[in-house]
mmCIF file of C-alpha atoms in Angstrom:
data_model
loop_
_atom_site.group_PDB
_atom_site.id
_atom_site.type_symbol
_atom_site.label_atom_id
_atom_site.label_comp_id
_atom_site.label_asym_id
_atom_site.label_seq_id
_atom_site.Cartn_x
_atom_site.Cartn_y
_atom_site.Cartn_z
ATOM 1 C CA MET A 414 141.587 46.054 52.986
ATOM 2 C CA GLU A 415 142.528 48.987 55.306
ATOM 3 C CA ASP A 416 145.216 47.137 56.823
ATOM 4 C CA ASP A 417 146.441 45.567 53.672
ATOM 5 C CA VAL A 418 147.946 48.891 51.853
ATOM 6 C CA SER A 419 150.100 51.372 53.754
ATOM 7 C CA TYR A 420 149.442 54.722 52.946
ATOM 8 C CA GLU A 421 152.936 55.961 52.890
ATOM 9 C CA SER A 422 153.865 53.474 50.370
ATOM 10 C CA LEU A 423 150.681 53.360 48.341
ATOM 11 C CA PRO A 424 149.264 50.610 46.444
ATOM 12 C CA VAL A 425 151.839 48.646 44.001
ATOM 13 C CA SER A 426 149.375 49.154 41.495
ATOM 14 C CA THR A 427 149.616 53.129 41.685
ATOM 15 C CA THR A 428 150.988 54.004 38.306
ATOM 16 C CA LEU A 429 154.013 56.407 37.119
ATOM 17 C CA THR A 430 151.185 58.579 35.985
ATOM 18 C CA ALA A 431 149.302 58.886 39.088
ATOM 19 C CA HIS A 432 152.644 60.137 40.603
ATOM 20 C CA MET A 433 153.548 62.544 38.019
ATOM 21 C CA VAL A 434 150.243 64.203 38.203
ATOM 22 C CA ALA A 435 150.327 64.787 41.672
ATOM 23 C CA GLY A 436 154.000 66.323 41.539
ATOM 24 C CA ALA A 437 152.836 68.692 38.804
ATOM 25 C CA THR A 438 149.976 69.847 40.454
ATOM 26 C CA ALA A 439 151.882 70.345 43.622
ATOM 27 C CA GLY A 440 154.953 72.027 41.668
ATOM 28 C CA ILE A 441 152.695 74.352 39.746
ATOM 29 C CA MET A 442 150.946 75.550 43.148
ATOM 30 C CA GLU A 443 154.431 75.476 45.113
ATOM 31 C CA HIS A 444 155.631 78.019 42.557
ATOM 32 C CA CYS A 445 153.005 80.446 41.654
ATOM 33 C CA VAL A 446 151.081 80.693 44.756
ATOM 34 C CA MET A 447 153.699 83.031 46.484
ATOM 35 C CA TYR A 448 155.420 84.246 43.063
ATOM 36 C CA PRO A 449 155.609 88.171 43.790
ATOM 37 C CA ILE A 450 157.669 86.855 47.077
ATOM 38 C CA ASP A 451 160.063 85.301 44.585
ATOM 39 C CA SER A 452 160.207 88.322 42.485
ATOM 40 C CA VAL A 453 161.142 90.263 45.653
ATOM 41 C CA LYS A 454 163.641 87.954 46.241
ATOM 42 C CA THR A 455 165.468 87.868 42.738
ATOM 43 C CA ARG A 456 165.778 91.745 42.758
ATOM 44 C CA MET A 457 166.843 92.006 46.525
ATOM 45 C CA GLN A 458 169.706 89.909 45.420
ATOM 46 C CA SER A 459 171.035 92.309 42.822
ATOM 47 C CA LEU A 460 174.683 93.467 43.333
ATOM 48 C CA VAL A 461 174.469 97.001 41.761
ATOM 49 C CA PRO A 462 170.834 97.625 41.900
ATOM 50 C CA ASP A 463 169.440 100.636 39.680
ATOM 51 C CA PRO A 464 168.766 103.803 42.009
ATOM 52 C CA ARG A 465 164.681 103.229 41.094
ATOM 53 C CA ALA A 466 165.072 99.656 42.316
ATOM 54 C CA THR A 467 167.131 99.791 45.833
ATOM 55 C CA TYR A 468 165.020 98.569 48.677
ATOM 56 C CA ARG A 469 165.045 98.711 52.544
ATOM 57 C CA ASN A 470 163.571 95.396 53.242
ATOM 58 C CA MET A 471 160.939 92.543 51.626
ATOM 59 C CA PHE A 472 158.045 94.465 52.316
ATOM 60 C CA HIS A 473 159.251 97.777 51.218
ATOM 61 C CA ALA A 474 160.311 96.277 47.994
ATOM 62 C CA LEU A 475 157.046 94.908 47.209
ATOM 63 C CA SER A 476 154.832 97.922 47.877
ATOM 64 C CA GLN A 477 157.355 99.919 45.691
ATOM 65 C CA ILE A 478 157.338 97.548 43.063
ATOM 66 C CA ILE A 479 153.618 97.759 43.309
ATOM 67 C CA ARG A 480 153.216 101.666 43.555
ATOM 68 C CA GLU A 481 156.193 102.478 41.049
ATOM 69 C CA GLU A 482 155.765 99.890 38.361
ATOM 70 C CA SER A 483 152.382 97.701 38.446
ATOM 71 C CA VAL A 484 150.957 94.520 40.528
ATOM 72 C CA TRP A 485 151.848 93.007 37.129
ATOM 73 C CA HIS A 486 155.452 93.211 37.330
ATOM 74 C CA THR A 487 155.511 91.178 40.638
ATOM 75 C CA MET A 488 154.235 88.281 38.306
ATOM 76 C CA ARG A 489 156.414 88.480 35.169
ATOM 77 C CA GLY A 490 157.740 85.366 34.160
ATOM 78 C CA ILE A 491 155.009 83.444 35.996
ATOM 79 C CA ASP A 492 154.124 81.706 32.824
ATOM 80 C CA ALA A 493 157.323 80.355 31.823
ATOM 81 C CA THR A 494 157.577 79.019 35.633
ATOM 82 C CA ALA A 495 154.111 77.429 35.401
ATOM 83 C CA TYR A 496 155.079 75.697 31.979
ATOM 84 C CA GLY A 497 158.482 74.784 33.527
ATOM 85 C CA SER A 498 157.504 73.517 37.119
ATOM 86 C CA GLY A 499 154.719 70.952 36.092
ATOM 87 C CA PRO A 500 156.742 68.347 34.148
ATOM 88 C CA ALA A 501 159.778 69.328 36.268
ATOM 89 C CA HIS A 502 157.949 68.354 39.767
ATOM 90 C CA ALA A 503 155.965 65.344 37.802
ATOM 91 C CA VAL A 504 159.683 63.790 37.040
ATOM 92 C CA TYR A 505 161.032 64.808 40.579
ATOM 93 C CA PHE A 506 158.235 63.296 42.658
ATOM 94 C CA ALA A 507 157.953 60.100 40.473
ATOM 95 C CA CYS A 508 161.708 59.881 40.803
ATOM 96 C CA TYR A 509 161.268 60.513 44.743
ATOM 97 C CA GLU A 510 158.735 57.667 45.346
ATOM 98 C CA HIS A 511 160.607 55.104 43.324
ATOM 99 C CA LEU A 512 163.971 55.937 44.791
ATOM 100 C CA LYS A 513 162.585 55.959 48.441
ATOM 101 C CA LYS A 514 160.788 52.439 47.821
ATOM 102 C CA VAL A 515 164.005 51.156 46.487
ATOM 103 C CA LEU A 516 166.262 52.220 49.342
ATOM 104 C CA SER A 517 164.033 51.985 52.395
ATOM 105 C CA ARG A 518 162.852 48.659 54.291
ATOM 106 C CA PRO A 519 159.457 48.034 54.699
ATOM 107 C CA ASN A 520 157.545 50.203 57.708
ATOM 108 C CA GLN A 521 160.991 51.682 58.632
ATOM 109 C CA SER A 522 161.867 55.303 58.422
ATOM 110 C CA ASN A 523 165.313 55.499 57.160
ATOM 111 C CA HIS A 524 166.412 59.171 56.848
ATOM 112 C CA LEU A 525 169.492 58.504 54.628
ATOM 113 C CA ALA A 526 167.622 56.790 51.792
ATOM 114 C CA HIS A 527 165.224 59.809 51.769
ATOM 115 C CA GLY A 528 168.196 61.963 51.342
ATOM 116 C CA VAL A 529 169.707 59.954 48.956
ATOM 117 C CA ALA A 530 166.445 59.835 47.092
ATOM 118 C CA GLY A 531 166.133 63.410 47.439
ATOM 119 C CA CYS A 532 169.281 63.882 45.610
ATOM 120 C CA GLY A 533 168.476 61.731 42.361
ATOM 121 C CA ALA A 534 165.171 63.432 42.257
ATOM 122 C CA THR A 535 166.719 67.021 42.124
ATOM 123 C CA VAL A 536 169.234 65.882 39.252
ATOM 124 C CA VAL A 537 166.581 64.963 37.175
ATOM 125 C CA HIS A 538 164.128 67.901 38.308
ATOM 126 C CA ASP A 539 166.869 70.301 37.598
ATOM 127 C CA ILE A 540 167.612 68.922 34.003
ATOM 128 C CA VAL A 541 164.201 69.999 33.079
ATOM 129 C CA TYR A 542 163.495 73.095 34.752
ATOM 130 C CA ASN A 543 166.885 75.089 34.712
ATOM 131 C CA PRO A 544 165.766 76.808 31.473
ATOM 132 C CA PHE A 545 162.732 77.846 32.926
ATOM 133 C CA GLU A 546 164.812 79.229 35.901
ATOM 134 C CA VAL A 547 166.917 81.483 33.813
ATOM 135 C CA ILE A 548 164.173 82.962 31.716
ATOM 136 C CA LYS A 549 161.817 83.705 34.739
ATOM 137 C CA GLN A 550 164.826 85.466 36.848
ATOM 138 C CA ARG A 551 165.640 87.583 33.561
ATOM 139 C CA MET A 552 161.656 88.501 33.182
ATOM 140 C CA GLN A 553 161.820 89.595 37.086
ATOM 141 C CA VAL A 554 164.932 91.738 37.187
ATOM 142 C CA PHE A 555 163.836 95.783 37.153
ATOM 143 C CA ALA A 556 163.576 96.985 33.753
ATOM 144 C CA SER A 557 163.533 93.668 32.123
ATOM 145 C CA PRO A 558 164.112 94.529 28.319
ATOM 146 C CA TYR A 559 161.970 91.216 27.468
ATOM 147 C CA LYS A 560 158.299 91.604 26.478
ATOM 148 C CA SER A 561 157.278 87.878 27.008
ATOM 149 C CA TRP A 562 158.800 85.026 28.072
ATOM 150 C CA LEU A 563 159.394 83.897 24.244
ATOM 151 C CA ASP A 564 160.758 86.996 23.794
ATOM 152 C CA CYS A 565 163.326 86.164 26.365
ATOM 153 C CA VAL A 566 163.947 82.668 24.824
ATOM 154 C CA ARG A 567 164.357 84.171 21.541
ATOM 155 C CA VAL A 568 166.570 87.163 22.350
ATOM 156 C CA THR A 569 168.960 85.075 24.535
ATOM 157 C CA LEU A 570 169.317 82.115 22.092
ATOM 158 C CA ALA A 571 170.255 84.736 19.501
ATOM 159 C CA ASN A 572 172.596 86.778 21.760
ATOM 160 C CA GLU A 573 174.216 84.074 24.012
ATOM 161 C CA GLY A 574 173.542 80.672 22.534
ATOM 162 C CA PHE A 575 171.876 77.631 23.907
ATOM 163 C CA GLY A 576 174.430 77.333 26.869
ATOM 164 C CA ALA A 577 173.238 80.453 28.485
ATOM 165 C CA PHE A 578 170.404 78.262 29.855
ATOM 166 C CA TYR A 579 172.313 75.862 31.674
ATOM 167 C CA ARG A 580 175.013 78.267 32.626
ATOM 168 C CA SER A 581 174.055 77.879 36.061
ATOM 169 C CA PHE A 582 173.255 74.343 36.065
ATOM 170 C CA SER A 583 176.247 73.197 38.268
ATOM 171 C CA THR A 584 175.206 75.831 40.813
ATOM 172 C CA GLN A 585 171.917 74.990 40.861
ATOM 173 C CA LEU A 586 172.982 71.165 41.455
ATOM 174 C CA VAL A 587 175.375 72.429 44.291
ATOM 175 C CA MET A 588 172.366 74.644 45.810
ATOM 176 C CA ASN A 589 169.632 71.967 45.293
ATOM 177 C CA ILE A 590 171.093 68.609 46.060
ATOM 178 C CA PRO A 591 171.636 69.679 49.871
ATOM 179 C CA TYR A 592 168.642 71.742 49.972
ATOM 180 C CA GLN A 593 166.493 68.820 48.783
ATOM 181 C CA SER A 594 168.275 66.478 50.946
ATOM 182 C CA LEU A 595 167.714 68.365 54.051
ATOM 183 C CA HIS A 596 164.339 69.208 52.878
ATOM 184 C CA PHE A 597 163.297 65.538 52.786
ATOM 185 C CA VAL A 598 165.212 64.651 55.891
ATOM 186 C CA VAL A 599 163.294 67.752 57.875
ATOM 187 C CA TYR A 600 159.828 66.804 56.395
ATOM 188 C CA GLU A 601 160.109 63.155 57.427
ATOM 189 C CA PHE A 602 161.952 63.843 60.909
ATOM 190 C CA CYS A 603 158.783 66.340 61.465
ATOM 191 C CA GLN A 604 156.701 63.483 60.205
ATOM 192 C CA ASP A 605 158.228 61.420 62.678
ATOM 193 C CA GLY A 606 156.990 63.366 65.419
ATOM 194 C CA LEU A 607 153.947 64.690 64.075
ATOM 195 C CA ASN A 608 152.442 61.561 62.062
ATOM 196 C CA ARG A 609 154.505 58.447 63.253
ATOM 197 C CA ASP A 610 151.647 56.114 61.982
ATOM 198 C CA ARG A 611 151.855 58.109 58.530
ATOM 199 C CA ARG A 612 148.258 58.552 58.135
ATOM 200 C CA TYR A 613 146.934 61.316 56.055
ATOM 201 C CA GLN A 614 146.723 64.295 58.310
ATOM 202 C CA PRO A 615 146.710 67.426 56.436
ATOM 203 C CA LEU A 616 147.923 69.713 59.168
ATOM 204 C CA SER A 617 151.018 67.428 59.852
ATOM 205 C CA HIS A 618 151.948 67.456 56.270
ATOM 206 C CA ILE A 619 151.638 71.195 55.628
ATOM 207 C CA LEU A 620 153.274 71.995 59.002
ATOM 208 C CA SER A 621 156.497 69.286 58.331
ATOM 209 C CA GLY A 622 156.351 71.029 54.748
ATOM 210 C CA GLY A 623 156.783 74.608 55.916
ATOM 211 C CA ALA A 624 159.482 73.657 58.445
ATOM 212 C CA ALA A 625 161.637 71.778 55.649
ATOM 213 C CA GLY A 626 161.176 74.638 53.259
ATOM 214 C CA ALA A 627 162.564 77.001 55.878
ATOM 215 C CA VAL A 628 165.536 74.966 57.207
ATOM 216 C CA ALA A 629 166.512 74.304 53.751
ATOM 217 C CA SER A 630 166.061 77.457 51.955
ATOM 218 C CA ALA A 631 167.830 79.350 54.820
ATOM 219 C CA ALA A 632 170.908 77.300 54.828
ATOM 220 C CA THR A 633 171.226 77.486 51.017
ATOM 221 C CA THR A 634 170.427 80.926 50.287
ATOM 222 C CA PRO A 635 174.350 81.519 49.357
ATOM 223 C CA PHE A 636 173.961 79.440 46.443
ATOM 224 C CA ASP A 637 170.966 80.811 45.294
ATOM 225 C CA VAL A 638 172.535 84.138 45.311
ATOM 226 C CA VAL A 639 175.649 82.552 42.851
ATOM 227 C CA LYS A 640 172.773 81.339 40.704
ATOM 228 C CA THR A 641 170.700 84.349 40.481
ATOM 229 C CA LEU A 642 173.673 86.113 39.166
ATOM 230 C CA LEU A 643 174.666 83.314 36.833
ATOM 231 C CA ASN A 644 171.247 83.497 35.398
ATOM 232 C CA THR A 645 170.511 87.191 35.059
ATOM 233 C CA GLN A 646 174.048 88.227 33.962
ATOM 234 C CA GLU A 647 173.351 91.700 35.782
ATOM 235 C CA LYS A 648 174.657 94.258 33.391
ATOM 236 C CA ASN A 649 175.997 96.625 36.365
ATOM 237 C CA ALA A 650 177.803 93.697 38.087
ATOM 238 C CA VAL A 651 179.559 91.911 35.361
ATOM 239 C CA PRO A 652 181.961 94.916 33.913
ATOM 240 C CA ARG A 653 182.615 95.839 37.752
ATOM 241 C CA GLY A 654 183.124 92.413 38.995
ATOM 242 C CA GLY A 655 186.382 92.085 36.417
ATOM 243 C CA GLU A 656 184.741 89.987 33.820
ATOM 244 C CA GLY A 657 184.552 92.181 31.245
ATOM 245 C CA GLN A 658 182.035 92.005 28.789
ATOM 246 C CA ARG A 659 182.207 88.454 28.331
ATOM 247 C CA GLY A 660 179.589 87.604 31.186
ATOM 248 C CA ILE A 661 180.105 85.670 34.301
ATOM 249 C CA SER A 662 180.200 81.823 32.962
ATOM 250 C CA GLY A 663 180.858 79.762 36.308
ATOM 251 C CA MET A 664 180.117 79.247 39.773
ATOM 252 C CA LYS A 665 183.832 80.168 40.926
ATOM 253 C CA SER A 666 183.819 83.492 38.740
ATOM 254 C CA ALA A 667 180.367 84.234 40.279
ATOM 255 C CA VAL A 668 181.499 83.852 43.837
ATOM 256 C CA ARG A 669 184.461 85.841 43.413
ATOM 257 C CA THR A 670 182.048 88.612 42.026
ATOM 258 C CA VAL A 671 179.593 88.376 44.862
ATOM 259 C CA TYR A 672 182.260 88.444 47.607
ATOM 260 C CA ARG A 673 184.096 91.376 45.573
ATOM 261 C CA MET A 674 181.197 93.723 45.410
ATOM 262 C CA ARG A 675 179.323 92.666 48.268
ATOM 263 C CA GLY A 676 181.192 90.821 50.747
ATOM 264 C CA LEU A 677 180.474 87.710 52.960
ATOM 265 C CA GLY A 678 177.016 89.504 53.652
ATOM 266 C CA GLY A 679 176.043 89.503 50.082
ATOM 267 C CA PHE A 680 175.500 85.742 50.092
ATOM 268 C CA PHE A 681 172.805 86.089 52.285
ATOM 269 C CA SER A 682 170.725 88.835 50.282
ATOM 270 C CA GLY A 683 167.251 88.200 49.884
ATOM 271 C CA LEU A 684 167.037 85.626 52.835
ATOM 272 C CA PRO A 685 164.213 86.583 54.588
ATOM 273 C CA ALA A 686 162.101 86.683 51.323
ATOM 274 C CA ARG A 687 163.501 83.121 50.154
ATOM 275 C CA VAL A 688 162.530 81.747 53.806
ATOM 276 C CA VAL A 689 158.905 83.397 53.434
ATOM 277 C CA TYR A 690 158.443 82.598 49.821
ATOM 278 C CA GLN A 691 159.673 78.901 50.807
ATOM 279 C CA ILE A 692 157.451 78.172 54.029
ATOM 280 C CA PRO A 693 154.166 78.359 52.502
ATOM 281 C CA SER A 694 155.227 76.887 48.905
ATOM 282 C CA THR A 695 156.537 73.956 50.559
ATOM 283 C CA ALA A 696 153.693 73.534 52.553
ATOM 284 C CA ILE A 697 151.210 74.079 50.059
ATOM 285 C CA ALA A 698 153.534 71.597 47.815
ATOM 286 C CA TRP A 699 153.574 68.820 50.207
ATOM 287 C CA GLY A 700 149.696 69.549 51.395
ATOM 288 C CA VAL A 701 148.850 68.947 47.692
ATOM 289 C CA TYR A 702 151.048 66.257 46.798
ATOM 290 C CA GLU A 703 150.033 64.242 50.203
ATOM 291 C CA CYS A 704 146.189 64.982 49.089
ATOM 292 C CA PHE A 705 146.987 63.297 45.898
ATOM 293 C CA LYS A 706 147.985 60.107 47.569
ATOM 294 C CA HIS A 707 145.251 59.940 50.229
ATOM 295 C CA TYR A 708 143.004 60.299 46.863
ATOM 296 C CA ILE A 709 144.813 57.504 45.196
ATOM 297 C CA LEU A 710 144.636 55.247 48.053
ATOM 298 C CA LYS A 711 140.978 55.684 48.549
ATOM 299 C CA HIS A 712 140.493 54.750 44.771
ATOM 300 C CA HIS A 713 142.690 51.691 45.448
ATOM 301 C CA GLN A 714 140.530 50.421 48.063
ATOM 302 C CA THR A 715 137.122 51.442 46.802
ATOM 303 C CA GLY A 716 137.994 49.978 43.565
ATOM 304 C CA GLY A 717 138.676 47.002 44.355
ATOM 305 C CA GLY A 718 142.458 47.405 43.831
ATOM 306 C CA GLN A 719 142.326 48.861 40.360
ATOM 307 C CA SER A 720 145.550 50.875 39.589
ATOM 308 C CA ILE A 721 144.954 54.858 38.599
#
């Protein structure tokens, strides 16, 4: 039975639900375990920070938030992240596995297929997750006026309409398509070197996932800065950016605002925090996901080919 089923491809009887449960668990773990660093990254991308929220570096930011506000303020918005990342990653991993199976030849690594599968999975993921990303970042900023993530939803809908939750959608796609494509290509490339036989080797999955997250996050940081501005509509930046009180409504406008106020260096604000956040997050996500795949395969082998 061991030789009849490939670990990498999983048995054909594996259900869509199994992929979705594995993906949801991995997604929640990925986003929540390192959440305080994500909060730091959002604050460090502020174009016109409040004098009370001016940070020298990532470690100074984290310690000052905890000292001047509270530990809880590093976790604001984590509930919205958990609610959104579960279903978003469920469809993301299910879509990725399906497209990879369709586009790849049996028993042959295909980096182009992995990249295309990553693109398709990203579009579906962002449709689901974008509103939760907006809520999360509005909860993370200094002196956020929202009492809870539900209060953020209510006030945003009342003041800006439903479109506010997808104002950054095009930017999110422009960032996430290269991010996820590069992420999957680097992950599979590392697996070619560390785990060519594609067996379940937890350390190889963790190392490959961390490397993939580091490379992809560093390369796409400029888009992340633009996305943060679109999501938060930073009150001190919008008028000074020349957009009046109407808000910043598109990627082109946001790019001009960042460049006008911070120059080229502004597009790399929060880069260390973004990379530090992504390395363990993606390592955890891949470790958890591959663990689920291993469990599914073992269940198939010991259960006489029953689906799970």
